[in-house]
Each structure stands twice: as C-alpha cells, then as structure tokens.
Amino acid sequence: QGQLVETGGGLVQAGGSLRLSCAATDRTFSVYRTAWFRQAPGNEREFVAAIRWIDSRTYYTDSVKGRFIISGDNAKNTVYLQMNSLKPEDTAVYYCAVSDRNRVIGFNDPRAYDYWGQGTQVTVSS
C-alpha cells in the first residue's frame, strides 16, 4: 500500500532553520493533497501547512506564515517543509499526511487525510 517516510527533524536553536522531507515509498495511492501536522506533548495534532497538487496551491496556519514554506517534487514523490526563524513553540513531532481525494472536511482537519508518516521530532531550544 506504500508508506510515508519523514526525515530532517532534529535539535536547533531559536532563529535557526530545518528542512523536513516526506517521501512516499512504493506509492500505490493517488495524491490530492499533502500536509504537515505537528503534535506537542499534551496537545492535539495541529495543522501546519498543505499543498494541493492539481494547482500547487498552498495553505498555512497563521503561526507559521512567512516562516515556513511547503513545496513538492512530484517526480520524486516528495514534499518538503522549509522551516525558518524557528521558535521554541515550534517544538513538536511533525507528521506528513496524504489525502487521496478532495473532501468536504477542511484541509486543516486530520480526518481529511488517509495516510500518515511515523513522525519526526523537531526541538527548538531557546
């Protein structure tokens, strides 16, 4: 059925940058939209950014606008999240998710996504 593999997490100082990658291996599903979510301890999973493949439209949560950039390479089945000007409040496990079709549920709702990666830890020190 294929899987999503996230890489690129790590420890960085506030103000630094990281780039996350999400690769779809042995992909047997179609991809309508790919998103990044994050979850900090004790918190619910939170939408970060998404890209709709049909027109490359991107979406961001307000707290990361102007700092994070989502992009994709269709030929490589890979989506990236460039994270700049990182803050301690960005600390979380970051998950990649794929929706294989358009849904009535909003793009920022985890229930709109069918496939999930295992997550990668991002820690921002102050």
Coordinates of C-alpha atoms in Angstrom, one line a residue, residues 28-105:
T28 CA 0.1 2.8 -4.8
F29 CA -2.3 5.6 -4.0
S30 CA -3.2 8.8 -5.7
V31 CA -2.4 12.0 -4.0
Y32 CA -4.7 15.0 -4.0
R33 CA -3.2 17.0 -1.1
T34 CA -0.2 16.5 1.1
A35 CA 0.0 18.2 4.5
W36 CA 2.2 18.6 7.5
F37 CA 0.8 18.4 11.0
R38 CA 2.5 18.6 14.4
Q39 CA 1.8 17.5 17.9
A40 CA 3.4 18.7 21.0
P41 CA 3.2 16.7 24.3
G42 CA -0.3 17.2 25.8
N43 CA -1.6 18.9 22.8
E44 CA -3.9 17.8 19.9
R45 CA -2.5 17.3 16.5
E46 CA -2.3 20.7 14.8
F47 CA -2.3 21.6 11.1
V48 CA 0.8 23.3 9.8
A49 CA 0.8 23.5 6.0
A50 CA -0.6 21.8 3.0
I51 CA -0.1 21.7 -0.8
R52 CA -2.8 20.8 -3.3
W53 CA -1.1 19.0 -6.2
I54 CA -3.5 19.8 -9.0
D55 CA -2.6 23.5 -8.9
S56 CA 0.2 23.7 -6.3
R57 CA -1.9 25.9 -4.1
T58 CA -0.5 26.1 -0.6
Y59 CA -2.1 26.6 2.8
Y60 CA -0.6 27.6 6.1
T61 CA -1.7 28.1 9.7
D62 CA -1.3 31.6 10.8
S63 CA 1.5 31.0 13.3
V64 CA 3.9 29.8 10.6
K65 CA 3.0 32.2 7.7
G66 CA 6.1 34.0 6.5
R67 CA 8.4 31.5 8.2
F68 CA 7.6 28.1 6.7
I69 CA 7.4 27.1 3.1
I70 CA 5.8 23.9 1.8
S71 CA 6.8 22.6 -1.6
G72 CA 6.7 19.4 -3.6
D73 CA 8.6 17.4 -6.2
N74 CA 6.1 15.2 -8.0
A75 CA 8.7 13.2 -9.8
K76 CA 10.3 12.2 -6.5
N77 CA 7.0 11.7 -4.7
T78 CA 8.4 14.0 -2.0
V79 CA 7.1 17.0 -0.1
Y80 CA 9.3 19.4 1.8
L81 CA 8.7 21.8 4.7
Q82 CA 11.3 24.5 4.9
M83 CA 11.2 26.0 8.4
N84 CA 12.9 29.3 9.1
S85 CA 13.1 31.6 12.1
L86 CA 12.2 28.7 14.3
K87 CA 10.8 29.4 17.8
P88 CA 10.6 27.2 20.9
E89 CA 6.9 26.9 20.4
D90 CA 7.5 25.1 17.1
T91 CA 8.8 22.1 19.1
A92 CA 6.7 19.1 18.3
V93 CA 6.6 15.8 16.4
Y94 CA 5.9 16.7 12.8
Y95 CA 3.8 14.3 10.7
C96 CA 3.3 14.1 7.0
A97 CA -0.2 13.2 5.7
V98 CA -1.7 12.5 2.3
S99 CA -5.3 12.8 1.1
D100 CA -6.1 10.8 -2.0
R101 CA -9.2 12.8 -2.9
N102 CA -11.0 16.1 -2.3
R103 CA -13.2 16.0 0.7
V104 CA -15.9 18.2 2.3
I105 CA -13.8 18.1 5.5

